Amino acid sequence: MRLQYCTCIWCTYRGYSAYYIFQASSQLPVESITMPTFEIHDEAWYPWVLGGYFALVIVTYLACARITAPYGRHWARGWGPTASVRESWIVMESPALWATVLFYSMGEQKLGRVPLIFLRLYQVHYFNRVLIYPLRMKGIRGKSMPLLVALCAFGFNILNSYAQGRWISNYGEYPDSWLTSPKFIIGVTIFFIGFIGNFWSDSILLSLRTDEDDRSYRIPQGGLFRLVSNANYFFEMVEWLGWAIMTWSPAALAFFLYTMANLVPRAKSNHYWYLKKFPDYPKERRILVPYLY
């Protein structure tokens, strides 16, 4: 068995440092690759965590439908201490990189070809979300966000990293033949459509500001923004739908549903914010889903 991709991940846990090297097109057999052995016996509580995750989906939707999270264009006073936007974003999203690797490394199938590919695909998204996206932000000099929002996001990312990492490396069953299955082929195609569309939509939004001191809001144009107010949210939901299909797991399904529970109410708030702020805002644009919603 040969590995086809190259990924280097640095992780520290219980005082030990683990350095994983997967060499592209290498002649090194999988059996000779060594990884640190961490044991976790969560068979009893992992199903309860997943059940709690699905319950969190409902709670999140009900909360977000009533209260618009106070960051970005919806920033509001009265939410306690604040911190700078860029640093808060990096910290609160970072568990998706390091915590996922940590929980993944405890799985019995951590050296499997398919689980490793899943891990890499997952981190493709979060490498952009944690490191690239916040460095591309403009117009945020001096801007802040409530620490409460950052802490909630940090906690969710720990939960999600545990749920996804443990499933793909331990509880899921993914033989090499999975890579030629309809689930994987359809799912990975949808995943990359979502990833590329999300990156493109983010780029359109980021281009609306010229520098660090430009805090003005403008109407986004081009791409799927011609049809909806929240093209970036739409493609993020598409991306995690692809993840749910390719992994075919309850953990991924919970993540997709949570993404919808979080983004659908906020997309609605964003849409009506645009309509209120810009009298010439295109009335034919839908909120989130082209031609439907």
PDB file of C-alpha atoms in Angstrom:
ATOM      1  CA  MET A   1       0.000   0.000   0.000  1.00  0.00           C
ATOM      2  CA  ARG A   2       1.359   3.433  -0.901  1.00  0.00           C
ATOM      3  CA  LEU A   3       0.270   6.892   0.215  1.00  0.00           C
ATOM      4  CA  GLN A   4      -0.370   9.424  -2.527  1.00  0.00           C
ATOM      5  CA  TYR A   5      -0.303  12.734  -0.740  1.00  0.00           C
ATOM      6  CA  CYS A   6       2.121  14.591   1.515  1.00  0.00           C
ATOM      7  CA  THR A   7       0.984  16.012   4.832  1.00  0.00           C
ATOM      8  CA  CYS A   8       3.065  17.200   7.751  1.00  0.00           C
ATOM      9  CA  ILE A   9       1.290  17.835  11.035  1.00  0.00           C
ATOM     10  CA  TRP A  10       2.826  18.841  14.330  1.00  0.00           C
ATOM     11  CA  CYS A  11       0.881  17.908  17.459  1.00  0.00           C
ATOM     12  CA  THR A  12       1.719  17.876  21.149  1.00  0.00           C
ATOM     13  CA  TYR A  13      -0.164  15.731  23.649  1.00  0.00           C
ATOM     14  CA  ARG A  14       0.674  14.538  27.184  1.00  0.00           C
ATOM     15  CA  GLY A  15       4.152  15.946  26.858  1.00  0.00           C
ATOM     16  CA  TYR A  16       4.979  13.956  23.731  1.00  0.00           C
ATOM     17  CA  SER A  17       5.557  15.502  20.311  1.00  0.00           C
ATOM     18  CA  ALA A  18       4.199  13.680  17.290  1.00  0.00           C
ATOM     19  CA  TYR A  19       5.472  14.422  13.822  1.00  0.00           C
ATOM     20  CA  TYR A  20       3.552  12.702  11.040  1.00  0.00           C
ATOM     21  CA  ILE A  21       5.150  12.536   7.602  1.00  0.00           C
ATOM     22  CA  PHE A  22       3.281  11.026   4.688  1.00  0.00           C
ATOM     23  CA  GLN A  23       5.593  11.116   1.633  1.00  0.00           C
ATOM     24  CA  ALA A  24       3.971  11.501  -1.788  1.00  0.00           C
ATOM     25  CA  SER A  25       4.720   8.735  -4.269  1.00  0.00           C
ATOM     26  CA  SER A  26       7.098   7.199  -1.747  1.00  0.00           C
ATOM     27  CA  GLN A  27       8.290   3.629  -1.766  1.00  0.00           C
ATOM     28  CA  LEU A  28       7.814   3.539   2.008  1.00  0.00           C
ATOM     29  CA  PRO A  29       5.111   1.005   2.890  1.00  0.00           C
ATOM     30  CA  VAL A  30       2.334   2.066   5.231  1.00  0.00           C
ATOM     31  CA  GLU A  31       3.279  -0.699   7.643  1.00  0.00           C
ATOM     32  CA  SER A  32       6.661   0.916   8.284  1.00  0.00           C
ATOM     33  CA  ILE A  33       5.253   4.338   9.183  1.00  0.00           C
ATOM     34  CA  THR A  34       5.213   4.837  12.914  1.00  0.00           C
ATOM     35  CA  MET A  35       2.756   7.050  14.752  1.00  0.00           C
ATOM     36  CA  PRO A  36       2.441   7.672  18.482  1.00  0.00           C
ATOM     37  CA  THR A  37      -0.043   5.449  20.234  1.00  0.00           C
ATOM     38  CA  PHE A  38      -2.601   7.212  22.383  1.00  0.00           C
ATOM     39  CA  GLU A  39      -5.465   5.237  23.773  1.00  0.00           C
ATOM     40  CA  ILE A  40      -8.926   6.496  24.502  1.00  0.00           C
ATOM     41  CA  HIS A  41     -11.815   4.287  25.511  1.00  0.00           C
ATOM     42  CA  ASP A  42     -14.915   6.252  24.614  1.00  0.00           C
ATOM     43  CA  GLU A  43     -17.163   3.483  23.335  1.00  0.00           C
ATOM     44  CA  ALA A  44     -19.633   4.172  26.134  1.00  0.00           C
ATOM     45  CA  TRP A  45     -19.929   7.910  25.747  1.00  0.00           C
ATOM     46  CA  TYR A  46     -19.227   8.607  22.062  1.00  0.00           C
ATOM     47  CA  PRO A  47     -22.855   7.777  21.072  1.00  0.00           C
ATOM     48  CA  TRP A  48     -24.036  10.153  23.790  1.00  0.00           C
ATOM     49  CA  VAL A  49     -21.784  12.875  22.410  1.00  0.00           C
ATOM     50  CA  LEU A  50     -23.322  12.382  18.977  1.00  0.00           C
ATOM     51  CA  GLY A  51     -26.803  12.510  20.491  1.00  0.00           C
ATOM     52  CA  GLY A  52     -25.900  15.732  22.263  1.00  0.00           C
ATOM     53  CA  TYR A  53     -24.530  17.099  18.996  1.00  0.00           C
ATOM     54  CA  PHE A  54     -27.884  16.579  17.262  1.00  0.00           C
ATOM     55  CA  ALA A  55     -29.638  18.214  20.219  1.00  0.00           C
ATOM     56  CA  LEU A  56     -27.234  21.147  19.898  1.00  0.00           C
ATOM     57  CA  VAL A  57     -28.374  21.575  16.291  1.00  0.00           C
ATOM     58  CA  ILE A  58     -31.927  22.260  17.477  1.00  0.00           C
ATOM     59  CA  VAL A  59     -30.818  24.565  20.291  1.00  0.00           C
ATOM     60  CA  THR A  60     -28.523  26.485  17.937  1.00  0.00           C
ATOM     61  CA  TYR A  61     -31.234  27.030  15.349  1.00  0.00           C
ATOM     62  CA  LEU A  62     -33.733  28.267  17.933  1.00  0.00           C
ATOM     63  CA  ALA A  63     -31.145  30.593  19.482  1.00  0.00           C
ATOM     64  CA  CYS A  64     -29.869  31.971  16.165  1.00  0.00           C
ATOM     65  CA  ALA A  65     -33.414  32.490  14.906  1.00  0.00           C
ATOM     66  CA  ARG A  66     -34.086  34.752  17.909  1.00  0.00           C
ATOM     67  CA  ILE A  67     -30.691  36.390  18.443  1.00  0.00           C
ATOM     68  CA  THR A  68     -28.265  37.536  15.755  1.00  0.00           C
ATOM     69  CA  ALA A  69     -24.695  36.907  16.922  1.00  0.00           C
ATOM     70  CA  PRO A  70     -23.082  40.327  17.569  1.00  0.00           C
ATOM     71  CA  TYR A  71     -20.074  40.303  15.256  1.00  0.00           C
ATOM     72  CA  GLY A  72     -19.307  41.701  11.827  1.00  0.00           C
ATOM     73  CA  ARG A  73     -22.040  43.906  10.402  1.00  0.00           C
ATOM     74  CA  HIS A  74     -24.267  42.953  13.345  1.00  0.00           C
ATOM     75  CA  TRP A  75     -21.819  44.057  16.040  1.00  0.00           C
ATOM     76  CA  ALA A  76     -23.548  45.387  19.142  1.00  0.00           C
ATOM     77  CA  ARG A  77     -22.588  46.591  22.598  1.00  0.00           C
ATOM     78  CA  GLY A  78     -23.552  44.875  25.814  1.00  0.00           C
ATOM     79  CA  TRP A  79     -22.006  41.460  25.183  1.00  0.00           C
ATOM     80  CA  GLY A  80     -19.124  41.733  27.634  1.00  0.00           C
ATOM     81  CA  PRO A  81     -15.357  41.934  27.000  1.00  0.00           C
ATOM     82  CA  THR A  82     -14.104  42.043  23.433  1.00  0.00           C
ATOM     83  CA  ALA A  83     -10.928  41.136  21.565  1.00  0.00           C
ATOM     84  CA  SER A  84      -9.503  41.960  18.146  1.00  0.00           C
ATOM     85  CA  VAL A  85     -11.269  40.323  15.239  1.00  0.00           C
ATOM     86  CA  ARG A  86      -8.303  38.695  13.477  1.00  0.00           C
ATOM     87  CA  GLU A  87      -6.722  37.136  16.571  1.00  0.00           C
ATOM     88  CA  SER A  88     -10.104  35.996  17.906  1.00  0.00           C
ATOM     89  CA  TRP A  89     -10.924  34.355  14.595  1.00  0.00           C
ATOM     90  CA  ILE A  90      -7.642  32.430  14.447  1.00  0.00           C
ATOM     91  CA  VAL A  91      -7.904  31.209  18.041  1.00  0.00           C
ATOM     92  CA  MET A  92     -11.570  30.208  17.934  1.00  0.00           C
ATOM     93  CA  GLU A  93     -11.212  28.246  14.669  1.00  0.00           C
ATOM     94  CA  SER A  94      -7.820  26.700  15.481  1.00  0.00           C
ATOM     95  CA  PRO A  95      -9.095  23.518  17.217  1.00  0.00           C
ATOM     96  CA  ALA A  96     -10.250  22.326  13.790  1.00  0.00           C
ATOM     97  CA  LEU A  97      -6.553  21.905  12.965  1.00  0.00           C
ATOM     98  CA  TRP A  98      -4.799  20.736  16.129  1.00  0.00           C
ATOM     99  CA  ALA A  99      -7.664  19.074  18.035  1.00  0.00           C
ATOM    100  CA  THR A 100      -8.817  17.087  15.013  1.00  0.00           C
ATOM    101  CA  VAL A 101      -5.316  15.672  14.576  1.00  0.00           C
ATOM    102  CA  LEU A 102      -5.139  14.881  18.279  1.00  0.00           C
ATOM    103  CA  PHE A 103      -8.391  12.903  18.333  1.00  0.00           C
ATOM    104  CA  TYR A 104      -7.646  11.335  14.964  1.00  0.00           C
ATOM    105  CA  SER A 105      -4.308  10.030  16.236  1.00  0.00           C
ATOM    106  CA  MET A 106      -6.136   7.953  18.865  1.00  0.00           C
ATOM    107  CA  GLY A 107      -8.033   5.897  16.278  1.00  0.00           C
ATOM    108  CA  GLU A 108      -7.315   2.301  15.384  1.00  0.00           C
ATOM    109  CA  GLN A 109      -7.547   3.100  11.654  1.00  0.00           C
ATOM    110  CA  LYS A 110      -5.365   6.217  11.743  1.00  0.00           C
ATOM    111  CA  LEU A 111      -2.987   4.792   9.098  1.00  0.00           C
ATOM    112  CA  GLY A 112      -5.744   3.723   6.747  1.00  0.00           C
ATOM    113  CA  ARG A 113      -5.605   5.206   3.263  1.00  0.00           C
ATOM    114  CA  VAL A 114      -9.204   6.479   3.264  1.00  0.00           C
ATOM    115  CA  PRO A 115      -9.168   7.968   6.798  1.00  0.00           C
ATOM    116  CA  LEU A 116      -5.942   9.812   5.966  1.00  0.00           C
ATOM    117  CA  ILE A 117      -7.513  11.257   2.824  1.00  0.00           C
ATOM    118  CA  PHE A 118     -10.547  12.361   4.854  1.00  0.00           C
ATOM    119  CA  LEU A 119      -8.254  14.061   7.364  1.00  0.00           C
ATOM    120  CA  ARG A 120      -6.412  15.915   4.612  1.00  0.00           C
ATOM    121  CA  LEU A 121      -9.607  17.085   2.926  1.00  0.00           C
ATOM    122  CA  TYR A 122     -11.001  18.300   6.241  1.00  0.00           C
ATOM    123  CA  GLN A 123      -7.829  20.257   6.914  1.00  0.00           C
ATOM    124  CA  VAL A 124      -7.769  21.755   3.427  1.00  0.00           C
ATOM    125  CA  HIS A 125     -10.878  23.678   4.441  1.00  0.00           C
ATOM    126  CA  TYR A 126      -9.601  24.657   7.863  1.00  0.00           C
ATOM    127  CA  PHE A 127      -6.102  25.592   6.741  1.00  0.00           C
ATOM    128  CA  ASN A 128      -7.841  28.247   4.687  1.00  0.00           C
ATOM    129  CA  ARG A 129     -10.343  29.131   7.416  1.00  0.00           C
ATOM    130  CA  VAL A 130      -7.836  29.335  10.289  1.00  0.00           C
ATOM    131  CA  LEU A 131      -4.755  30.797   8.622  1.00  0.00           C
ATOM    132  CA  ILE A 132      -5.398  32.179   5.146  1.00  0.00           C
ATOM    133  CA  TYR A 133      -8.835  33.786   5.487  1.00  0.00           C
ATOM    134  CA  PRO A 134      -8.118  35.925   8.584  1.00  0.00           C
ATOM    135  CA  LEU A 135      -4.888  37.191   7.039  1.00  0.00           C
ATOM    136  CA  ARG A 136      -6.852  38.310   3.972  1.00  0.00           C
ATOM    137  CA  MET A 137      -9.340  40.329   6.020  1.00  0.00           C
ATOM    138  CA  LYS A 138      -9.394  44.072   5.391  1.00  0.00           C
ATOM    139  CA  GLY A 139     -10.946  46.975   7.221  1.00  0.00           C
ATOM    140  CA  ILE A 140     -10.656  45.393  10.664  1.00  0.00           C
ATOM    141  CA  ARG A 141      -7.976  47.592  12.229  1.00  0.00           C
ATOM    142  CA  GLY A 142      -9.265  48.449  15.690  1.00  0.00           C
ATOM    143  CA  LYS A 143     -12.393  46.303  15.289  1.00  0.00           C
ATOM    144  CA  SER A 144     -13.312  43.749  17.913  1.00  0.00           C
ATOM    145  CA  MET A 145     -15.753  40.939  18.634  1.00  0.00           C
ATOM    146  CA  PRO A 146     -17.232  39.729  21.930  1.00  0.00           C
ATOM    147  CA  LEU A 147     -15.128  37.135  23.712  1.00  0.00           C
ATOM    148  CA  LEU A 148     -18.359  35.265  24.413  1.00  0.00           C
ATOM    149  CA  VAL A 149     -18.826  34.624  20.693  1.00  0.00           C
ATOM    150  CA  ALA A 150     -15.209  33.493  20.315  1.00  0.00           C
ATOM    151  CA  LEU A 151     -15.445  31.169  23.312  1.00  0.00           C
ATOM    152  CA  CYS A 152     -18.641  29.575  22.020  1.00  0.00           C
ATOM    153  CA  ALA A 153     -17.037  28.999  18.631  1.00  0.00           C
ATOM    154  CA  PHE A 154     -13.908  27.583  20.272  1.00  0.00           C
ATOM    155  CA  GLY A 155     -15.974  25.146  22.327  1.00  0.00           C
ATOM    156  CA  PHE A 156     -17.971  24.029  19.297  1.00  0.00           C
ATOM    157  CA  ASN A 157     -14.799  23.400  17.306  1.00  0.00           C
ATOM    158  CA  ILE A 158     -13.447  21.198  20.096  1.00  0.00           C
ATOM    159  CA  LEU A 159     -16.688  19.191  20.040  1.00  0.00           C
ATOM    160  CA  ASN A 160     -16.724  18.922  16.271  1.00  0.00           C
ATOM    161  CA  SER A 161     -13.044  17.989  16.083  1.00  0.00           C
ATOM    162  CA  TYR A 162     -13.699  15.163  18.524  1.00  0.00           C
ATOM    163  CA  ALA A 163     -16.783  13.938  16.661  1.00  0.00           C
ATOM    164  CA  GLN A 164     -15.191  14.029  13.190  1.00  0.00           C
ATOM    165  CA  GLY A 165     -11.701  12.884  14.165  1.00  0.00           C
ATOM    166  CA  ARG A 166     -12.875   9.889  16.178  1.00  0.00           C
ATOM    167  CA  TRP A 167     -15.367   8.753  13.562  1.00  0.00           C
ATOM    168  CA  ILE A 168     -13.088   8.765  10.533  1.00  0.00           C
ATOM    169  CA  SER A 169     -10.143   7.129  12.340  1.00  0.00           C
ATOM    170  CA  ASN A 170     -11.927   4.740  14.682  1.00  0.00           C
ATOM    171  CA  TYR A 171     -15.670   4.159  14.371  1.00  0.00           C
ATOM    172  CA  GLY A 172     -16.123   4.383  10.619  1.00  0.00           C
ATOM    173  CA  GLU A 173     -15.251   1.439   8.383  1.00  0.00           C
ATOM    174  CA  TYR A 174     -13.434   2.627   5.265  1.00  0.00           C
ATOM    175  CA  PRO A 175     -11.692  -0.034   3.141  1.00  0.00           C
ATOM    176  CA  ASP A 176      -9.656   1.114   0.147  1.00  0.00           C
ATOM    177  CA  SER A 177     -12.593   0.231  -2.098  1.00  0.00           C
ATOM    178  CA  TRP A 178     -14.442   3.200  -0.534  1.00  0.00           C
ATOM    179  CA  LEU A 179     -12.477   5.491  -2.869  1.00  0.00           C
ATOM    180  CA  THR A 180     -14.299   4.079  -5.890  1.00  0.00           C
ATOM    181  CA  SER A 181     -17.740   3.998  -4.268  1.00  0.00           C
ATOM    182  CA  PRO A 182     -20.529   6.348  -5.450  1.00  0.00           C
ATOM    183  CA  LYS A 183     -20.676   7.879  -1.954  1.00  0.00           C
ATOM    184  CA  PHE A 184     -17.061   9.004  -2.096  1.00  0.00           C
ATOM    185  CA  ILE A 185     -17.047  10.125  -5.723  1.00  0.00           C
ATOM    186  CA  ILE A 186     -20.270  12.132  -5.416  1.00  0.00           C
ATOM    187  CA  GLY A 187     -19.359  13.456  -1.984  1.00  0.00           C
ATOM    188  CA  VAL A 188     -15.840  14.589  -2.808  1.00  0.00           C
ATOM    189  CA  THR A 189     -17.110  16.294  -5.990  1.00  0.00           C
ATOM    190  CA  ILE A 190     -19.719  18.233  -4.021  1.00  0.00           C
ATOM    191  CA  PHE A 191     -17.116  19.003  -1.338  1.00  0.00           C
ATOM    192  CA  PHE A 192     -14.727  20.606  -3.822  1.00  0.00           C
ATOM    193  CA  ILE A 193     -17.519  22.525  -5.552  1.00  0.00           C
ATOM    194  CA  GLY A 194     -18.423  23.930  -2.140  1.00  0.00           C
ATOM    195  CA  PHE A 195     -14.820  24.665  -1.198  1.00  0.00           C
ATOM    196  CA  ILE A 196     -14.001  26.478  -4.437  1.00  0.00           C
ATOM    197  CA  GLY A 197     -17.297  28.374  -4.396  1.00  0.00           C
ATOM    198  CA  ASN A 198     -16.810  29.385  -0.773  1.00  0.00           C
ATOM    199  CA  PHE A 199     -13.262  30.617  -1.427  1.00  0.00           C
ATOM    200  CA  TRP A 200     -14.400  32.529  -4.520  1.00  0.00           C
ATOM    201  CA  SER A 201     -17.327  34.111  -2.680  1.00  0.00           C
ATOM    202  CA  ASP A 202     -15.081  35.108   0.226  1.00  0.00           C
ATOM    203  CA  SER A 203     -12.707  36.715  -2.270  1.00  0.00           C
ATOM    204  CA  ILE A 204     -15.553  38.786  -3.729  1.00  0.00           C
ATOM    205  CA  LEU A 205     -16.517  40.018  -0.261  1.00  0.00           C
ATOM    206  CA  LEU A 206     -12.918  40.737   0.737  1.00  0.00           C
ATOM    207  CA  SER A 207     -12.335  42.705  -2.468  1.00  0.00           C
ATOM    208  CA  LEU A 208     -15.056  45.191  -1.489  1.00  0.00           C
ATOM    209  CA  ARG A 209     -12.623  46.845   0.907  1.00  0.00           C
ATOM    210  CA  THR A 210      -9.402  48.412  -0.238  1.00  0.00           C
ATOM    211  CA  ASP A 211      -7.243  48.468   2.904  1.00  0.00           C
ATOM    212  CA  GLU A 212      -7.111  48.003   6.681  1.00  0.00           C
ATOM    213  CA  ASP A 213      -8.795  51.339   7.352  1.00  0.00           C
ATOM    214  CA  ASP A 214     -11.656  50.918   4.893  1.00  0.00           C
ATOM    215  CA  ARG A 215     -14.696  49.937   6.980  1.00  0.00           C
ATOM    216  CA  SER A 216     -17.357  50.688   4.412  1.00  0.00           C
ATOM    217  CA  TYR A 217     -19.901  48.113   3.287  1.00  0.00           C
ATOM    218  CA  ARG A 218     -20.790  47.701  -0.370  1.00  0.00           C
ATOM    219  CA  ILE A 219     -23.119  45.507  -2.370  1.00  0.00           C
ATOM    220  CA  PRO A 220     -21.301  42.346  -3.492  1.00  0.00           C
ATOM    221  CA  GLN A 221     -21.419  41.679  -7.222  1.00  0.00           C
ATOM    222  CA  GLY A 222     -20.494  38.716  -9.383  1.00  0.00           C
ATOM    223  CA  GLY A 223     -20.438  34.986  -8.857  1.00  0.00           C
ATOM    224  CA  LEU A 224     -23.444  33.537  -7.096  1.00  0.00           C
ATOM    225  CA  PHE A 225     -24.032  36.934  -5.480  1.00  0.00           C
ATOM    226  CA  ARG A 226     -25.997  37.749  -8.616  1.00  0.00           C
ATOM    227  CA  LEU A 227     -28.658  35.394  -7.299  1.00  0.00           C
ATOM    228  CA  VAL A 228     -28.343  35.340  -3.501  1.00  0.00           C
ATOM    229  CA  SER A 229     -27.196  37.637  -0.716  1.00  0.00           C
ATOM    230  CA  ASN A 230     -25.098  34.993   1.026  1.00  0.00           C
ATOM    231  CA  ALA A 231     -23.216  33.045  -1.616  1.00  0.00           C
ATOM    232  CA  ASN A 232     -20.370  32.282   0.795  1.00  0.00           C
ATOM    233  CA  TYR A 233     -22.791  30.642   3.251  1.00  0.00           C
ATOM    234  CA  PHE A 234     -24.484  28.651   0.493  1.00  0.00           C
ATOM    235  CA  PHE A 235     -21.214  27.158  -0.692  1.00  0.00           C
ATOM    236  CA  GLU A 236     -20.101  26.357   2.853  1.00  0.00           C
ATOM    237  CA  MET A 237     -23.282  24.351   3.335  1.00  0.00           C
ATOM    238  CA  VAL A 238     -22.641  22.607  -0.002  1.00  0.00           C
ATOM    239  CA  GLU A 239     -19.120  21.776   1.142  1.00  0.00           C
ATOM    240  CA  TRP A 240     -20.248  20.092   4.358  1.00  0.00           C
ATOM    241  CA  LEU A 241     -23.040  18.289   2.529  1.00  0.00           C
ATOM    242  CA  GLY A 242     -20.289  16.766   0.397  1.00  0.00           C
ATOM    243  CA  TRP A 243     -18.381  15.839   3.548  1.00  0.00           C
ATOM    244  CA  ALA A 244     -21.476  14.115   4.968  1.00  0.00           C
ATOM    245  CA  ILE A 245     -21.967  12.126   1.762  1.00  0.00           C
ATOM    246  CA  MET A 246     -18.341  11.068   1.281  1.00  0.00           C
ATOM    247  CA  THR A 247     -17.902   9.925   4.902  1.00  0.00           C
ATOM    248  CA  TRP A 248     -21.503   8.682   5.230  1.00  0.00           C
ATOM    249  CA  SER A 249     -21.382   9.185   8.984  1.00  0.00           C
ATOM    250  CA  PRO A 250     -23.690  10.503  11.730  1.00  0.00           C
ATOM    251  CA  ALA A 251     -20.900  12.813  12.890  1.00  0.00           C
ATOM    252  CA  ALA A 252     -20.685  14.475   9.469  1.00  0.00           C
ATOM    253  CA  LEU A 253     -24.473  14.642   9.191  1.00  0.00           C
ATOM    254  CA  ALA A 254     -24.623  16.435  12.550  1.00  0.00           C
ATOM    255  CA  PHE A 255     -21.988  18.899  11.318  1.00  0.00           C
ATOM    256  CA  PHE A 256     -23.917  19.608   8.112  1.00  0.00           C
ATOM    257  CA  LEU A 257     -27.157  20.163  10.046  1.00  0.00           C
ATOM    258  CA  TYR A 258     -25.368  22.381  12.562  1.00  0.00           C
ATOM    259  CA  THR A 259     -23.914  24.452   9.725  1.00  0.00           C
ATOM    260  CA  MET A 260     -27.431  24.987   8.386  1.00  0.00           C
ATOM    261  CA  ALA A 261     -28.805  25.786  11.865  1.00  0.00           C
ATOM    262  CA  ASN A 262     -26.127  28.424  12.313  1.00  0.00           C
ATOM    263  CA  LEU A 263     -25.994  29.945   8.826  1.00  0.00           C
ATOM    264  CA  VAL A 264     -29.619  29.949   7.659  1.00  0.00           C
ATOM    265  CA  PRO A 265     -30.848  32.406  10.362  1.00  0.00           C
ATOM    266  CA  ARG A 266     -27.747  34.590   9.943  1.00  0.00           C
ATOM    267  CA  ALA A 267     -28.189  34.636   6.163  1.00  0.00           C
ATOM    268  CA  LYS A 268     -31.710  35.932   6.710  1.00  0.00           C
ATOM    269  CA  SER A 269     -30.410  38.683   9.015  1.00  0.00           C
ATOM    270  CA  ASN A 270     -27.735  39.629   6.478  1.00  0.00           C
ATOM    271  CA  HIS A 271     -30.262  39.804   3.653  1.00  0.00           C
ATOM    272  CA  TYR A 272     -32.585  42.169   5.468  1.00  0.00           C
ATOM    273  CA  TRP A 273     -29.612  44.207   6.637  1.00  0.00           C
ATOM    274  CA  TYR A 274     -28.636  44.733   2.979  1.00  0.00           C
ATOM    275  CA  LEU A 275     -32.190  45.710   2.048  1.00  0.00           C
ATOM    276  CA  LYS A 276     -32.338  48.248   4.884  1.00  0.00           C
ATOM    277  CA  LYS A 277     -28.894  49.757   4.294  1.00  0.00           C
ATOM    278  CA  PHE A 278     -28.985  49.976   0.484  1.00  0.00           C
ATOM    279  CA  PRO A 279     -32.161  51.376  -1.122  1.00  0.00           C
ATOM    280  CA  ASP A 280     -30.925  50.153  -4.520  1.00  0.00           C
ATOM    281  CA  TYR A 281     -30.208  46.622  -3.353  1.00  0.00           C
ATOM    282  CA  PRO A 282     -31.350  44.090  -6.021  1.00  0.00           C
ATOM    283  CA  LYS A 283     -34.803  42.986  -4.944  1.00  0.00           C
ATOM    284  CA  GLU A 284     -34.654  39.834  -7.065  1.00  0.00           C
ATOM    285  CA  ARG A 285     -31.870  38.313  -4.981  1.00  0.00           C
ATOM    286  CA  ARG A 286     -32.828  35.419  -2.756  1.00  0.00           C
ATOM    287  CA  ILE A 287     -31.526  35.031   0.778  1.00  0.00           C
ATOM    288  CA  LEU A 288     -29.440  31.884   0.493  1.00  0.00           C
ATOM    289  CA  VAL A 289     -30.515  29.258  -2.055  1.00  0.00           C
ATOM    290  CA  PRO A 290     -30.760  30.353  -5.714  1.00  0.00           C
ATOM    291  CA  TYR A 291     -34.367  30.676  -6.918  1.00  0.00           C
ATOM    292  CA  LEU A 292     -35.738  28.999  -3.779  1.00  0.00           C
ATOM    293  CA  TYR A 293     -34.947  30.872  -0.563  1.00  0.00           C
TER     294      TYR A 293
END
